[in-house]
Coordinates of C-alpha atoms in Angstrom, one line a residue:
M1 CA 12.8 3.5 -19.2
P2 CA 11.9 0.0 -20.3
G3 CA 8.2 -0.8 -19.7
A4 CA 7.2 2.9 -19.5
S5 CA 3.8 1.9 -20.7
P6 CA 3.5 3.9 -24.0
E7 CA -0.2 3.2 -23.9
L8 CA -0.6 5.7 -21.1
T9 CA -2.5 8.9 -21.9
D10 CA -0.9 12.3 -22.0
E11 CA -2.7 13.0 -18.7
Q12 CA -1.3 9.9 -17.1
Q13 CA 2.2 10.7 -18.3
A14 CA 1.7 14.1 -16.6
F15 CA 0.7 12.4 -13.4
R16 CA 3.8 10.3 -13.5
E17 CA 6.0 13.3 -14.0
A18 CA 4.3 15.3 -11.2
A19 CA 4.7 12.3 -8.8
R20 CA 8.4 11.9 -9.8
D21 CA 9.1 15.5 -9.3
F22 CA 7.4 15.5 -5.9
A23 CA 9.3 12.4 -4.9
Q24 CA 12.6 13.8 -5.9
A25 CA 12.0 17.1 -4.1
E26 CA 10.1 16.1 -1.0
L27 CA 10.9 12.4 -0.3
A28 CA 14.4 11.5 -1.7
P29 CA 16.4 14.0 0.3
F30 CA 15.0 12.8 3.6
A31 CA 14.0 9.2 3.2
A32 CA 17.2 7.8 4.7
Q33 CA 16.9 10.1 7.7
W34 CA 13.2 9.2 8.3
D35 CA 14.2 5.5 8.1
A36 CA 17.1 5.9 10.5
E37 CA 15.2 8.0 13.0
S38 CA 11.8 6.3 12.6
E39 CA 10.3 9.7 11.8
F40 CA 6.7 9.9 10.5
P41 CA 6.9 12.7 7.8
R42 CA 3.5 14.2 8.3
E43 CA 4.5 17.5 6.7
A44 CA 5.6 15.7 3.5
I45 CA 2.4 13.7 3.5
R46 CA 0.4 17.0 3.8
K47 CA 2.3 18.3 0.8
A48 CA 1.4 15.2 -1.1
G49 CA -2.2 15.9 -0.1
E50 CA -2.0 19.4 -1.6
L51 CA -1.2 17.8 -5.0
G52 CA -4.1 15.4 -4.7
F53 CA -2.1 12.3 -3.9
C54 CA -3.9 11.4 -0.7
G55 CA -7.4 11.1 -2.3
L56 CA -6.4 9.9 -5.7
Y57 CA -9.4 7.7 -6.4
T58 CA -11.8 9.3 -4.0
D59 CA -14.7 11.0 -5.8
E60 CA -14.4 14.7 -6.5
Q61 CA -17.8 15.3 -4.8
A62 CA -16.2 13.9 -1.6
G63 CA -13.1 16.1 -1.9
G64 CA -10.9 13.7 -3.8
S65 CA -9.2 13.8 -7.2
G66 CA -11.6 11.4 -8.8
L67 CA -8.9 9.5 -10.7
T68 CA -8.7 5.9 -11.8
R69 CA -7.0 3.0 -10.0
L70 CA -4.5 3.0 -12.9
D71 CA -3.7 6.6 -12.3
A72 CA -3.2 5.9 -8.6
A73 CA -0.9 3.0 -9.4
I74 CA 1.3 5.2 -11.6
V75 CA 1.6 7.8 -8.8
F76 CA 2.4 5.2 -6.1
E77 CA 5.1 3.6 -8.2
E78 CA 6.9 6.9 -8.6
L79 CA 6.7 7.8 -4.9
A80 CA 7.9 4.3 -3.9
A81 CA 10.9 4.5 -6.2
V82 CA 12.6 6.7 -3.6
D83 CA 10.7 5.9 -0.4
P84 CA 8.5 2.7 -0.3
S85 CA 7.7 3.2 3.3
T86 CA 6.1 6.6 3.1
A87 CA 4.5 5.8 -0.3
A88 CA 2.9 2.7 1.3
F89 CA 1.4 4.7 4.1
I90 CA 0.0 7.2 1.5
S91 CA -1.5 4.2 -0.4
I92 CA -3.1 2.8 2.8
H93 CA -4.5 6.2 3.6
N94 CA -6.0 6.4 0.1
M95 CA -7.7 3.1 0.6
A96 CA -9.2 4.0 4.0
T97 CA -10.3 7.4 2.6
W98 CA -12.0 5.8 -0.3
M99 CA -13.8 3.3 2.0
L100 CA -15.1 6.1 4.2
T101 CA -16.2 8.4 1.5
S102 CA -17.8 5.6 -0.5
F103 CA -19.9 4.0 2.3
A104 CA -20.3 6.7 5.0
T105 CA -23.5 8.7 5.6
P106 CA -23.5 12.1 3.8
A107 CA -22.9 13.9 7.0
V108 CA -19.8 11.8 8.0
R109 CA -18.5 11.9 4.4
D110 CA -18.8 15.7 4.2
A111 CA -17.2 16.2 7.6
W112 CA -14.2 14.0 6.9
G113 CA -13.8 13.4 3.2
P114 CA -12.2 16.7 2.1
A115 CA -9.8 16.8 5.1
L116 CA -8.7 13.2 4.5
A117 CA -8.3 13.7 0.7
Q118 CA -6.1 16.7 1.3
A119 CA -4.2 15.0 4.2
E120 CA -5.2 17.6 6.7
R121 CA -6.3 14.5 8.6
L122 CA -5.0 11.0 8.2
A123 CA -6.7 7.6 8.3
S124 CA -5.8 4.0 9.3
Y125 CA -7.3 0.7 8.1
C126 CA -8.2 -1.6 11.1
L127 CA -8.9 -5.2 10.1
T128 CA -6.1 -7.4 11.5
E129 CA -6.3 -8.7 15.1
P130 CA -3.9 -10.7 17.3
G131 CA -5.9 -13.9 16.5
A132 CA -7.3 -13.0 13.1
G133 CA -4.7 -12.4 10.4
S134 CA -5.2 -14.3 7.1
D135 CA -8.5 -15.6 8.6
A136 CA -9.9 -12.1 8.8
A137 CA -13.5 -13.3 9.0
S138 CA -12.8 -14.8 12.5
L139 CA -12.2 -11.3 14.0
R140 CA -13.4 -10.9 17.6
T141 CA -13.7 -7.1 18.1
R142 CA -17.4 -6.4 18.9
A143 CA -19.7 -3.4 18.3
D144 CA -22.9 -3.6 20.2
R145 CA -25.8 -1.2 19.5
D146 CA -26.8 0.9 22.5
G147 CA -29.3 3.5 21.6
D148 CA -27.8 6.0 19.2
H149 CA -24.3 4.6 19.7
Y150 CA -22.3 1.4 19.1
V151 CA -20.0 0.3 21.9
L152 CA -16.7 -1.2 20.8
H153 CA -14.7 -3.7 22.7
G154 CA -11.6 -5.6 21.3
S155 CA -8.2 -5.0 19.8
K156 CA -6.5 -4.7 16.5
A157 CA -2.9 -5.5 15.6
F158 CA -0.2 -4.2 13.1
I159 CA -2.2 -1.1 12.3
S160 CA -0.2 1.3 10.0
G161 CA -0.2 4.9 11.2
A162 CA -1.9 4.0 14.5
G163 CA -1.3 6.7 17.1
A164 CA -0.5 9.3 14.5
T165 CA -3.8 9.3 12.5
D166 CA -7.1 10.9 13.0
M167 CA -9.7 8.4 11.7
L168 CA -9.8 4.6 12.1
V169 CA -11.8 2.5 9.6
V170 CA -12.7 -0.4 11.9
M171 CA -14.2 -3.8 11.1
A172 CA -16.1 -5.2 14.1
R173 CA -18.6 -7.9 14.8
T174 CA -22.2 -6.8 15.2
G175 CA -23.8 -10.2 14.5
G176 CA -22.9 -13.9 14.6
E177 CA -19.8 -15.8 13.5
G178 CA -18.3 -15.5 10.0
A179 CA -18.1 -12.8 7.4
R180 CA -21.8 -11.9 7.5
G181 CA -21.6 -10.8 11.1
I182 CA -19.0 -8.1 10.5
S183 CA -19.8 -4.4 10.1
A184 CA -17.5 -1.4 9.3
F185 CA -17.3 1.8 11.2
A186 CA -15.6 5.3 10.9
V187 CA -14.1 5.7 14.3
P188 CA -12.5 9.1 15.2
A189 CA -9.1 8.1 16.5
H190 CA -9.1 10.0 19.8
L191 CA -12.4 8.9 21.3
Q192 CA -12.4 7.9 25.0
G193 CA -11.5 4.3 25.5
I194 CA -9.1 3.9 22.6
G195 CA -5.6 2.9 23.5
Y196 CA -2.4 2.6 21.5
G197 CA 0.4 0.1 22.0
R198 CA 4.1 0.8 21.5
N199 CA 5.5 1.5 18.1
E200 CA 6.6 -1.9 16.8
E201 CA 10.3 -2.3 16.0
K202 CA 10.1 -3.5 12.4
L203 CA 12.5 -4.7 9.7
G204 CA 11.4 -1.9 7.4
W205 CA 8.7 0.7 7.1
H206 CA 10.4 2.9 9.7
S207 CA 8.9 6.1 8.5
Q208 CA 5.4 5.0 9.5
P209 CA 4.3 3.9 13.0
T210 CA 2.8 0.4 13.4
R211 CA 0.9 -0.2 16.7
S212 CA -1.8 -2.3 18.3
I213 CA -5.1 -0.6 19.2
T214 CA -7.5 -1.5 22.0
F215 CA -11.1 -0.5 22.2
D216 CA -12.5 -0.5 25.8
G217 CA -16.1 0.5 25.7
V218 CA -15.6 3.1 23.0
C219 CA -18.9 4.9 22.1
V220 CA -19.2 5.4 18.3
P221 CA -22.2 7.4 17.0
A222 CA -24.6 5.1 15.1
D223 CA -24.4 7.3 12.0
H224 CA -20.7 6.3 11.8
L225 CA -21.6 2.9 10.5
L226 CA -20.3 2.4 7.0
G227 CA -23.0 0.9 4.8
N228 CA -25.4 -1.4 6.6
E229 CA -24.9 -3.9 9.4
G230 CA -23.3 -7.0 8.0
D231 CA -21.7 -5.2 5.1
G232 CA -18.3 -4.8 6.8
F233 CA -16.5 -7.8 5.4
K234 CA -17.6 -7.0 1.8
I235 CA -16.5 -3.4 2.3
A236 CA -13.2 -4.5 3.7
M237 CA -12.6 -6.8 0.7
K238 CA -13.6 -4.0 -1.8
G239 CA -11.1 -1.8 -0.1
L240 CA -8.4 -4.5 -0.4
D241 CA -8.8 -5.0 -4.1
G242 CA -7.5 -1.4 -4.5
G243 CA -5.1 -1.8 -1.6
R244 CA -3.5 -4.8 -3.2
L245 CA -3.0 -2.9 -6.4
N246 CA -1.5 0.0 -4.4
I247 CA 1.0 -2.2 -2.6
A248 CA 1.9 -4.0 -5.8
A249 CA 2.6 -0.5 -7.3
C250 CA 4.8 0.3 -4.4
S251 CA 6.8 -2.9 -5.1
L252 CA 7.1 -1.7 -8.7
G253 CA 8.6 1.5 -7.4
A254 CA 11.0 -0.2 -5.0
A255 CA 12.1 -2.4 -7.9
Q256 CA 12.6 0.5 -10.3
G257 CA 14.6 2.3 -7.7
A258 CA 16.8 -0.8 -7.2
V259 CA 17.3 -1.2 -10.9
D260 CA 18.3 2.4 -11.3
A261 CA 20.8 2.1 -8.4
A262 CA 22.2 -1.1 -9.9
R263 CA 22.7 0.5 -13.3
R264 CA 24.5 3.5 -11.7
Y265 CA 26.7 1.2 -9.7
M266 CA 27.6 -1.0 -12.6
G267 CA 28.7 2.0 -14.5
E268 CA 30.9 3.3 -11.7
R269 CA 32.4 0.3 -9.9
R270 CA 35.5 -1.3 -11.4
Q271 CA 36.9 -4.8 -10.7
F272 CA 39.6 -6.8 -12.5
G273 CA 40.4 -3.7 -14.5
K274 CA 37.0 -3.0 -16.0
K275 CA 33.5 -1.7 -15.1
L276 CA 31.0 -4.1 -13.7
A277 CA 28.8 -3.2 -16.7
E278 CA 31.3 -5.0 -18.9
F279 CA 30.8 -8.4 -17.2
Q280 CA 28.3 -10.5 -19.1
A281 CA 27.0 -12.3 -16.1
L282 CA 25.9 -9.0 -14.5
Q283 CA 24.5 -7.8 -17.8
F284 CA 22.3 -10.9 -17.9
K285 CA 21.3 -10.4 -14.2
L286 CA 20.3 -6.8 -14.9
A287 CA 18.4 -7.9 -18.1
D288 CA 16.4 -10.4 -16.1
M289 CA 15.6 -7.9 -13.3
V290 CA 14.2 -5.4 -15.9
T291 CA 12.2 -8.1 -17.7
E292 CA 10.6 -9.2 -14.4
L293 CA 9.9 -5.5 -13.6
V294 CA 8.3 -4.8 -16.9
A295 CA 6.1 -8.0 -16.7
S296 CA 5.0 -7.0 -13.2
R297 CA 4.1 -3.5 -14.3
Q298 CA 2.0 -4.8 -17.2
M299 CA 0.2 -7.2 -14.9
V300 CA -0.5 -4.4 -12.3
H301 CA -1.8 -2.1 -15.0
T302 CA -4.0 -4.8 -16.5
A303 CA -5.5 -5.5 -13.1
A304 CA -6.0 -1.8 -12.5
R305 CA -7.9 -1.5 -15.8
K306 CA -10.0 -4.5 -14.8
L307 CA -10.9 -2.8 -11.5
D308 CA -11.7 0.5 -13.1
A309 CA -14.0 -1.3 -15.6
G310 CA -15.8 -3.2 -12.9
S311 CA -14.9 -6.5 -14.4
H312 CA -16.4 -9.5 -12.7
D313 CA -12.9 -11.1 -12.4
A314 CA -11.2 -7.9 -11.1
T315 CA -10.6 -9.4 -7.6
V316 CA -8.7 -12.4 -8.9
W317 CA -6.6 -10.1 -11.2
C318 CA -5.8 -7.9 -8.3
A319 CA -4.7 -11.0 -6.3
M320 CA -2.5 -12.2 -9.2
A321 CA -1.0 -8.8 -9.7
K322 CA -0.2 -8.4 -6.0
R323 CA 1.4 -11.8 -5.7
F324 CA 3.4 -11.5 -8.9
A325 CA 4.6 -7.9 -8.4
T326 CA 5.5 -8.1 -4.7
D327 CA 7.4 -11.4 -5.2
A328 CA 9.2 -10.0 -8.2
G329 CA 9.9 -6.6 -6.5
F330 CA 11.6 -8.2 -3.5
A331 CA 13.7 -10.5 -5.8
I332 CA 14.7 -7.5 -7.9
C333 CA 15.8 -5.5 -4.8
N334 CA 17.7 -8.5 -3.6
D335 CA 19.5 -8.9 -6.9
A336 CA 20.4 -5.2 -6.9
L337 CA 21.9 -5.6 -3.4
Q338 CA 23.9 -8.5 -4.6
I339 CA 25.3 -6.5 -7.5
H340 CA 26.4 -3.9 -5.0
G341 CA 28.3 -6.5 -3.0
G342 CA 29.2 -5.4 0.5
Y343 CA 28.3 -1.8 -0.3
G344 CA 24.7 -2.9 -0.9
Y345 CA 24.5 -4.1 2.7
I346 CA 25.4 -0.7 4.3
R347 CA 23.1 2.3 4.6
E348 CA 25.2 4.6 2.5
Y349 CA 23.5 3.1 -0.5
P350 CA 19.7 3.0 -0.8
V351 CA 19.2 -0.7 -1.9
E352 CA 19.2 -2.2 1.6
R353 CA 16.4 0.2 2.6
L354 CA 14.4 -0.6 -0.6
L355 CA 14.8 -4.3 0.2
R356 CA 13.7 -3.9 3.9
D357 CA 10.8 -1.7 3.0
C358 CA 9.3 -4.0 0.2
R359 CA 9.6 -7.3 2.1
V360 CA 6.4 -6.7 4.0
H361 CA 4.5 -6.2 0.8
Q362 CA 4.4 -10.0 0.4
I363 CA 2.6 -10.2 3.8
L364 CA 0.1 -7.3 4.2
E365 CA -3.1 -6.7 2.3
G366 CA -3.4 -10.5 2.3
T367 CA -0.4 -12.7 2.3
N368 CA 0.8 -14.0 -1.1
E369 CA -0.3 -17.4 0.0
I370 CA -3.8 -16.1 0.4
M371 CA -3.5 -14.5 -3.1
R372 CA -2.8 -18.0 -4.4
V373 CA -5.9 -19.3 -2.6
I374 CA -8.1 -16.6 -4.3
V375 CA -6.7 -17.5 -7.7
A376 CA -7.0 -21.2 -7.2
R377 CA -10.6 -21.0 -5.9
H378 CA -11.6 -19.0 -9.0
L379 CA -10.0 -21.5 -11.3
L380 CA -11.6 -24.5 -9.5
N381 CA -15.0 -23.1 -8.9
T382 CA -15.7 -21.6 -12.3
E383 CA -15.2 -22.6 -15.9
E384 CA -13.8 -19.2 -16.8
E385 CA -10.4 -18.6 -18.3
L386 CA -8.4 -15.6 -17.0
R387 CA -7.6 -13.4 -20.0

C-alpha cells in the first residue's frame, strides 16, 4: 500500500502483519454487530491481550511487551482499519496501563501490571470532569489524606470503559489551585463509594461504554498514589503524549479502511456505462485522500520516534501529529462516504461507521484547538525550529 513505511524494521513489519491478521479474524467479522448493539467485546480484547496488544509499551518487567511507541502506533493503525472504536479503547487501556506501571509503588505495579498488560483486567483514564475539559488543571475532584488512606470526593465525565473496567487512573486535587495541586491515583474500580452513570448515547464508539463516575468518600490506600503528591498533572500529560499518538494512529487506521473501501467500490460500481474508477474527478479525489493519509502516517511515525528518543520537543510533535492525522482521517472518511453516494450513508457498508467512530478523535486526548495552542506556545516562547 502507499506509505507502507519501507523504513520499518522486519520486526515492525511482523507486528503489522500480526495485528492485521488479528483484526481480520477477531474484529472485522463482528465490528458492525458490536456497533449496532453497543456491545463491549471484552473477549476480543482479552485475545488482543494474549498477543501483547494491551501492554504494548509497558515495560517487560511490569508484564508488558516493552515495545516502542512507534511499534504501538503500527499495531493500533491495523486494528482501527476495521474497528476504530475497539482499537481506541485498547489504545486508552495501553495508556492507563503504562501510567500505572511507570509511576505506581512496586507492590501496586506487581499486583496490577501483568493482569492489565494481558487484558485480564482493564483500565480507564479519569481526567475530564463536567466543569474541566480542555482546562484540565481546573479539576475539582479532591483526595484528602486521612491516615493511611486518601478520601476521594468528586466526579469525572466521559470516561471510556467506565463501568466495565477494573482499575481507574484518577487525577484528583490534593493541594491548592492549578496544575501543581493535582495528584494521580490507582483506584480499584469497585471500591465502596464509586458510582457510575448511564452509558452515554454517542455518535460513534458504540463498542465501548462511556459513563460519568462519582466518588463519594472513596477510601483509597495511600500506597496507591502514583508518583508523589503534586505530580499528577505532569503524569497525566506524559500519558497524553502517548495517548495522542495512539488516537492519531487510530485515525490512520480508519482512513486506511475508508480508502480501501473506496477503491473497492470504485472498481465495482458502474454509472453512465463505465466504472467509477474511470472518472478522472474520482481518480483525483482518491489520489488526494491517499496523499493526505501518507503525509499523516509519516508525521505520526516521526512524532513516535521523537517520543521514543526522549526528544525535548516530543510533546509538540505529538500535538502536531494528533491535530494533523485526526483532521485528515475524518476528511478522508468523509470523502470515501461521498464516493459511495447513498450507499455510503447506510450501514451495509463500513464507511459510515468509520466516519462516526473517528469524529471524536478530533476532540479527545486534548481537542485539536488545544493542540494548536501547544504548538503556538512552543513557537512563540522559544527560538527553536521544529524539524
